[in-house]
Amino acid sequence: MTAVSTPTLTARERQIARLAAAGLTNQQIAEKLSVSRRTVENHLYSGYVKLGTRNREELAALLED
C-alpha cells in the first residue's frame, strides 16, 4: 500500500494565492512582489491545478480552512 500525498503549493504559489484571496489583482500582486503579471498568472494557474480549484473564490475558501 502506498501513501497518497496531498499536493502542496510552493512558498511563492502560497504567497500569491493569499494575496489573490485577499482581493489583489494580478497586476497589484506583480507590483508588490516585483514580478511580471504573467508570472503571477502562472503561479495562480499552477496552484489551481494542484488544489483542484477553478478560480479565486474557491482558492480563498480553501485557504480559510
Coordinates of C-alpha atoms in Angstrom, one line a residue:
M1 CA 0.0 0.0 0.0
T2 CA 1.4 3.4 -1.0
A3 CA 0.7 6.6 0.7
V4 CA -1.2 9.3 -1.3
S5 CA 0.4 12.7 -0.9
T6 CA -1.6 15.8 -0.9
P7 CA -0.4 18.3 -3.4
T8 CA 1.3 21.3 -1.7
L9 CA 2.0 24.7 -3.0
T10 CA 5.4 26.2 -3.3
A11 CA 6.1 29.1 -1.0
R12 CA 5.7 31.5 -3.9
E13 CA 2.4 29.9 -5.0
R14 CA 1.1 30.1 -1.5
Q15 CA 2.2 33.8 -1.2
I16 CA 0.5 34.7 -4.4
A17 CA -2.6 32.7 -3.6
R18 CA -3.0 34.5 -0.3
L19 CA -2.7 37.9 -1.9
A20 CA -5.2 36.9 -4.6
A21 CA -7.6 35.6 -1.9
A22 CA -7.2 39.0 -0.2
G23 CA -8.6 40.7 -3.3
L24 CA -5.5 42.0 -5.0
T25 CA -5.5 41.9 -8.8
N26 CA -2.8 40.1 -10.7
Q27 CA -1.2 43.4 -11.6
Q28 CA -1.2 44.6 -8.0
I29 CA 0.4 41.3 -6.9
A30 CA 3.0 41.6 -9.6
E31 CA 3.9 45.2 -8.5
K32 CA 4.0 44.2 -4.8
L33 CA 6.3 41.2 -5.5
S34 CA 8.4 42.8 -8.3
V35 CA 7.5 40.1 -10.8
S36 CA 5.6 40.2 -14.1
R37 CA 1.8 39.9 -14.3
R38 CA 2.4 36.7 -16.3
T39 CA 4.5 35.2 -13.5
V40 CA 1.6 35.8 -11.1
E41 CA -0.9 34.2 -13.6
N42 CA 1.4 31.2 -14.0
H43 CA 1.7 30.7 -10.2
L44 CA -2.0 31.0 -9.7
Y45 CA -2.7 28.6 -12.5
S46 CA -0.3 26.1 -11.0
G47 CA -2.0 26.5 -7.6
Y48 CA -5.4 26.0 -9.1
V49 CA -4.3 22.7 -10.8
K50 CA -2.6 21.4 -7.7
L51 CA -5.5 22.1 -5.4
G52 CA -8.3 21.3 -7.9
T53 CA -9.8 24.8 -7.8
R54 CA -11.1 26.8 -10.7
N55 CA -11.0 30.4 -9.5
R56 CA -10.0 32.8 -6.8
E57 CA -13.2 32.3 -4.8
E58 CA -12.5 28.5 -4.5
L59 CA -8.9 29.2 -3.7
A60 CA -9.8 31.7 -1.0
A61 CA -12.3 29.2 0.5
L62 CA -9.5 26.5 0.7
L63 CA -7.1 29.0 2.3
E64 CA -9.6 29.8 5.0
D65 CA -9.8 26.2 6.2

